[in-house]
PDB file of C-alpha atoms in Angstrom:
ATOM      1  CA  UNK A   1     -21.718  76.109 -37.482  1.00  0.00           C
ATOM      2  CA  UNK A   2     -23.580  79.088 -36.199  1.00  0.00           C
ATOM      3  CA  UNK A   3     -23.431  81.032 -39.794  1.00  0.00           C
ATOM      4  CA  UNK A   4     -24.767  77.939 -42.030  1.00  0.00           C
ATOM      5  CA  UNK A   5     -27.472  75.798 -41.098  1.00  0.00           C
ATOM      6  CA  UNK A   6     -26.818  72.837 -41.334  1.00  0.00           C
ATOM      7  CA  UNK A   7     -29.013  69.117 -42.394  1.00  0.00           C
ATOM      8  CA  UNK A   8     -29.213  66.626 -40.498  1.00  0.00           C
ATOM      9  CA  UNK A   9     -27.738  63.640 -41.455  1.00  0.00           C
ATOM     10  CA  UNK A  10     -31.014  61.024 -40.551  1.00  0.00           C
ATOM     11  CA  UNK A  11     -33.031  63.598 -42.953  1.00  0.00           C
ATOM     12  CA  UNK A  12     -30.380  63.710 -45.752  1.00  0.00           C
ATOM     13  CA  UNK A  13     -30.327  59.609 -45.665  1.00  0.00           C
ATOM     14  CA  UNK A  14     -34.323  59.769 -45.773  1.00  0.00           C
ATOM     15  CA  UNK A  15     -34.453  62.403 -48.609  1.00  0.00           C
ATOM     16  CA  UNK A  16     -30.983  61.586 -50.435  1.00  0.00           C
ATOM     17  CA  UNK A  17     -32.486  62.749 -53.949  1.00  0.00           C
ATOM     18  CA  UNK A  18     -33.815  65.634 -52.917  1.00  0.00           C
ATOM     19  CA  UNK A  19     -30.298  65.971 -50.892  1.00  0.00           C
ATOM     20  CA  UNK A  20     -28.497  66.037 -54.053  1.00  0.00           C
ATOM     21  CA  UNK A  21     -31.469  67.877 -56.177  1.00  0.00           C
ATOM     22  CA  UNK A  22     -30.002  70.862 -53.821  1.00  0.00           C
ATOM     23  CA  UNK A  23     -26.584  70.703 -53.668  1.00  0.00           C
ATOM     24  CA  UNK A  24     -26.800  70.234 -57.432  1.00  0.00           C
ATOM     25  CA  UNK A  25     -29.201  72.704 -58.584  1.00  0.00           C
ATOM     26  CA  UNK A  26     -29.772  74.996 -55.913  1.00  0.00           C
ATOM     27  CA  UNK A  27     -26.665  75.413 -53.583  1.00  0.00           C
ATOM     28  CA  UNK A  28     -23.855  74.001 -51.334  1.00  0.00           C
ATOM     29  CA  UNK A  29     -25.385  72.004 -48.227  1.00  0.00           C
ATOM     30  CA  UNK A  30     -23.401  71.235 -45.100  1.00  0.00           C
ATOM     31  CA  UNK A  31     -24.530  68.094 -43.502  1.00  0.00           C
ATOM     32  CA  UNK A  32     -24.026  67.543 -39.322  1.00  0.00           C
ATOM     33  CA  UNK A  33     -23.927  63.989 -37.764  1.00  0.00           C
ATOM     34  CA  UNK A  34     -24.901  64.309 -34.178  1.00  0.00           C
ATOM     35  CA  UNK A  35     -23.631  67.922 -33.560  1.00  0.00           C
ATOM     36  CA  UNK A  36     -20.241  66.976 -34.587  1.00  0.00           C
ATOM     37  CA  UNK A  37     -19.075  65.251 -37.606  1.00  0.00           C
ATOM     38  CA  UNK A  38     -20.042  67.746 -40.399  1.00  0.00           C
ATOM     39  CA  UNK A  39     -19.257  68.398 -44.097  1.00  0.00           C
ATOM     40  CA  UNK A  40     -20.138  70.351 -47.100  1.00  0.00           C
ATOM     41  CA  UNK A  41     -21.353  68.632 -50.068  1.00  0.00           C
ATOM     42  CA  UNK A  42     -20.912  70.914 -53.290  1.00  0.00           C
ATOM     43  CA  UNK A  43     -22.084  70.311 -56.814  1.00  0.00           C
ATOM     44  CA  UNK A  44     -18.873  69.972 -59.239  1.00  0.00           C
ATOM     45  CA  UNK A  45     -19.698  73.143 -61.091  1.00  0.00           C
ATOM     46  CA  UNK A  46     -19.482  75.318 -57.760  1.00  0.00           C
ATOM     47  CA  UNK A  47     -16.925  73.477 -56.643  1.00  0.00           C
ATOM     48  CA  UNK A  48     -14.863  74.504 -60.139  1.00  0.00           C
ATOM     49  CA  UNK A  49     -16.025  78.018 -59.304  1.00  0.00           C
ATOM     50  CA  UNK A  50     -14.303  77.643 -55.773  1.00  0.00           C
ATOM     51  CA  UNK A  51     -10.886  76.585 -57.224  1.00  0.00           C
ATOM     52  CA  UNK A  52     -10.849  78.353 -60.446  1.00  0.00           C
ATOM     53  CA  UNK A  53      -8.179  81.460 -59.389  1.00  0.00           C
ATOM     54  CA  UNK A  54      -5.845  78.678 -58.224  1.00  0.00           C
ATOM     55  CA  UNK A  55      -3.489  78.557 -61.226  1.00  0.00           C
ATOM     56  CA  UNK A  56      -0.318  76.975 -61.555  1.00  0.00           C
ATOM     57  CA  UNK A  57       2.922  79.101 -62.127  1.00  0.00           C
ATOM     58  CA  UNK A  58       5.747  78.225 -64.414  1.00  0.00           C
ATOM     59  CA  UNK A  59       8.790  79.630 -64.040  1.00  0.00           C
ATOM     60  CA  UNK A  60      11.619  78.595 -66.972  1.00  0.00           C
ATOM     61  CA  UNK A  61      14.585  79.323 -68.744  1.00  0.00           C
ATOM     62  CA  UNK A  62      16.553  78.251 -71.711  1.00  0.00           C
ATOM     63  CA  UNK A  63      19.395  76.612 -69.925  1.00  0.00           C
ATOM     64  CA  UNK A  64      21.719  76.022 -73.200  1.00  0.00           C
ATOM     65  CA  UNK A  65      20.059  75.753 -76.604  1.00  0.00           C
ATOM     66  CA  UNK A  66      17.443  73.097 -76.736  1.00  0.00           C
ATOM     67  CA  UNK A  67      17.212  72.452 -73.605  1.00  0.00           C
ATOM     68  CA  UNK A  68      14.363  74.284 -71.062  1.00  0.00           C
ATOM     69  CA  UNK A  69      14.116  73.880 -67.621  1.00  0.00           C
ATOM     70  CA  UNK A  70      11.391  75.179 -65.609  1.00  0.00           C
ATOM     71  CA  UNK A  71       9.518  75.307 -61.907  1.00  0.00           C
ATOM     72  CA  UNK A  72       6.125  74.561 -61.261  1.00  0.00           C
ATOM     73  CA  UNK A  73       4.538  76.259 -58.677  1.00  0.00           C
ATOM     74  CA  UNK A  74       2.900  76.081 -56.004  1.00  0.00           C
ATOM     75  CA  UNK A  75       4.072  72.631 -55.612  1.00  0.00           C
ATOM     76  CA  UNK A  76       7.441  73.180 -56.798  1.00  0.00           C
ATOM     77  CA  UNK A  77       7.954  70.457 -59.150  1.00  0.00           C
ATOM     78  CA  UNK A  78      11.117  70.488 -61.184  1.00  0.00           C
ATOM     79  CA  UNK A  79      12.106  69.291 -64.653  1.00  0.00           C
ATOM     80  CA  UNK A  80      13.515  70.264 -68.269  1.00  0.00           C
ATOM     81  CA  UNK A  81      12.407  69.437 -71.996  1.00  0.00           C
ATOM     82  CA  UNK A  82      14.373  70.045 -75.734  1.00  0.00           C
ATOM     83  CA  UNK A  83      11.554  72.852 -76.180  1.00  0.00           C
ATOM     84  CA  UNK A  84       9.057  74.689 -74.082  1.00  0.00           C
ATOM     85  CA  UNK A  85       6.424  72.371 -75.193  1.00  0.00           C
ATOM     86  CA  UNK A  86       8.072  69.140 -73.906  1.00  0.00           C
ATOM     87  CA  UNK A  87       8.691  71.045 -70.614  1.00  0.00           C
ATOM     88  CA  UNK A  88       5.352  71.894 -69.907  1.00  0.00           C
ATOM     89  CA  UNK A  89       4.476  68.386 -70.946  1.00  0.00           C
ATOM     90  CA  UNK A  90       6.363  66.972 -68.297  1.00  0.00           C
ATOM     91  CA  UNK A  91       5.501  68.535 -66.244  1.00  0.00           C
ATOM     92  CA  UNK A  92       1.751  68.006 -66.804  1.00  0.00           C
ATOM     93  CA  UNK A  93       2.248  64.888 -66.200  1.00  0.00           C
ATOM     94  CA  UNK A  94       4.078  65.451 -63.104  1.00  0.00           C
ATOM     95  CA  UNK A  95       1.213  67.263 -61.748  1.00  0.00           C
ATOM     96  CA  UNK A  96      -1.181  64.916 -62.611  1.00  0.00           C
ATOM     97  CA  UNK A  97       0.746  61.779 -60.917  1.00  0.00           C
ATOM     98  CA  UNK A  98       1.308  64.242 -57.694  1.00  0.00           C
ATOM     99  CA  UNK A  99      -2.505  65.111 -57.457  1.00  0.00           C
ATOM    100  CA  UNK A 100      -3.803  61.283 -57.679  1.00  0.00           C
ATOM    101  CA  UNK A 101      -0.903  61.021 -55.255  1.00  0.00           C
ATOM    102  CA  UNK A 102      -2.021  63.391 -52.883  1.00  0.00           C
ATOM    103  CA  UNK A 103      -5.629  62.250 -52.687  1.00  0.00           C
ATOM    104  CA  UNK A 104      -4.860  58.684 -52.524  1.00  0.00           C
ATOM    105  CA  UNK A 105      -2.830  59.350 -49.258  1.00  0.00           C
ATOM    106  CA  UNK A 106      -5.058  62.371 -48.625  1.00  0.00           C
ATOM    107  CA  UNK A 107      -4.262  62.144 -44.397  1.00  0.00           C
ATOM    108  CA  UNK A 108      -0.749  62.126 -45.054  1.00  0.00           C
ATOM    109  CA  UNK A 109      -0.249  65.281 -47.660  1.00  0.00           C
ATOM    110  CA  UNK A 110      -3.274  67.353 -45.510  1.00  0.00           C
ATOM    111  CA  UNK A 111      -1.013  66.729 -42.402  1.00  0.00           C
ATOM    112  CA  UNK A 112       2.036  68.122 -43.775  1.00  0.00           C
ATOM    113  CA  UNK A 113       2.669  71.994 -43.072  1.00  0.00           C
ATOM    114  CA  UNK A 114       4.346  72.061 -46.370  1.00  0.00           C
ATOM    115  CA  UNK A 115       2.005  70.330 -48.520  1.00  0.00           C
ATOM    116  CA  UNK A 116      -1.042  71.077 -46.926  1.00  0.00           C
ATOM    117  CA  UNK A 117      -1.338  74.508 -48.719  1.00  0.00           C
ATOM    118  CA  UNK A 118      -1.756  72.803 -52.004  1.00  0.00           C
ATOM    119  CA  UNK A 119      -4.871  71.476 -51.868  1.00  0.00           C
ATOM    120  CA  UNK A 120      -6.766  73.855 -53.280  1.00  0.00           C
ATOM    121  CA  UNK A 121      -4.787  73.773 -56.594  1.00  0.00           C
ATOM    122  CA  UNK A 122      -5.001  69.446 -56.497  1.00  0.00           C
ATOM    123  CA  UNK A 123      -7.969  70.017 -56.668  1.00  0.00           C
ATOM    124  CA  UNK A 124      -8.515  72.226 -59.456  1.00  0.00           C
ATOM    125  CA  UNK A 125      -6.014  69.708 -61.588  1.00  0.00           C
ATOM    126  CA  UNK A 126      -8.193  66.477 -60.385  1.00  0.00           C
ATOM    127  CA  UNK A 127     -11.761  68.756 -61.530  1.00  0.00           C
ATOM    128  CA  UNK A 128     -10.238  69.153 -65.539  1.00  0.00           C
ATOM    129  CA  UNK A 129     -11.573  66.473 -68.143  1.00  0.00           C
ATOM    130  CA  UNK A 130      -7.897  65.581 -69.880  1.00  0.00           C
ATOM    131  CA  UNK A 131      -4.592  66.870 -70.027  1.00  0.00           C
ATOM    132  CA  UNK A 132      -5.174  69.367 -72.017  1.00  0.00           C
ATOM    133  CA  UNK A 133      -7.287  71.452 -69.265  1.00  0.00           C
ATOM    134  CA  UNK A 134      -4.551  70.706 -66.950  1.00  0.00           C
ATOM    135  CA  UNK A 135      -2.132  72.486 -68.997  1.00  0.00           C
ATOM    136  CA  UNK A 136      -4.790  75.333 -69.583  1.00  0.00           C
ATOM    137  CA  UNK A 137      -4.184  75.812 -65.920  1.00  0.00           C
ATOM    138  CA  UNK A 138      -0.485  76.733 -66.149  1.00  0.00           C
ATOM    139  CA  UNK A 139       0.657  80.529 -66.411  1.00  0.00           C
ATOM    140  CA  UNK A 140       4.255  80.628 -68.028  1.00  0.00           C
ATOM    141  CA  UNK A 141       6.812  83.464 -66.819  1.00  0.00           C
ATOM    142  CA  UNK A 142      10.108  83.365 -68.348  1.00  0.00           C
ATOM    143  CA  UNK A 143      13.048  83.727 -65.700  1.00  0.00           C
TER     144      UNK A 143
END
């Protein structure tokens, strides 16, 4: 970590509310147990800046009349609804269950070369307060 300096960890245990006085008012801080475990520790409203031009994709169609299927992408979860609203409701909820998913089992999804890639936008979904900013999150495209 030549670019960043980085704390120590002894002197962020010693001075923990000044620690997070700094990460939460000033800026990020990365943190370096004994020259090689290290992390960055990021206040919530920087780390919403970080995440906030990765925006979910849906792709959908009216299959037959009353009936909508759509795509959502990155993570490529699939499913229809009577109207557009129901789809996207869906698949809100879809989301949602995949992104507790993935951080509960956070080793396993980080590991895979084909899930890996969507950690940014987990996190983004896990960072909104309800539903609703979830689904503020989605970009529609008609296909």
């Amino acid at each position: 970590m030549d670019l960043v300096s980085a704390r120590d960890a002894s002197d962020v245990r010693q001075q923990f509310s000044r620690f997070v006085d700094d990460v939460v008012r000033v800026r990020p801080q990365v943190v370096q147990r004994r020259q090689r475990d290290a992390f960055l520790a990021v206040s919530l409203e920087h780390m919403n800046s970080m995440v906030s031009t990765f925006r979910l994709t849906l792709e959908y169609r009216e299959a037959k009349p009353n009936c909508f299927v759509g795509t959502l992408w990155p993570m490529r979860l699939v499913d229809e609804g009577a109207s557009y609203e129901e789809l996207v409701s869906k698949l809100v909820d879809q989301v949602v269950s995949y992104a507790k998913d993935f951080f509960d089992d956070f080793s396993l999804f980080m590991s895979a070369p084909n899930t890996c890639e969507h950690f940014p936008y987990i996190v983004h979904v896990l960072l909104q307060e309800n539903k609703e900013g979830v689904k503020r999150l989605i970009d529609g495209q008609l296909g």
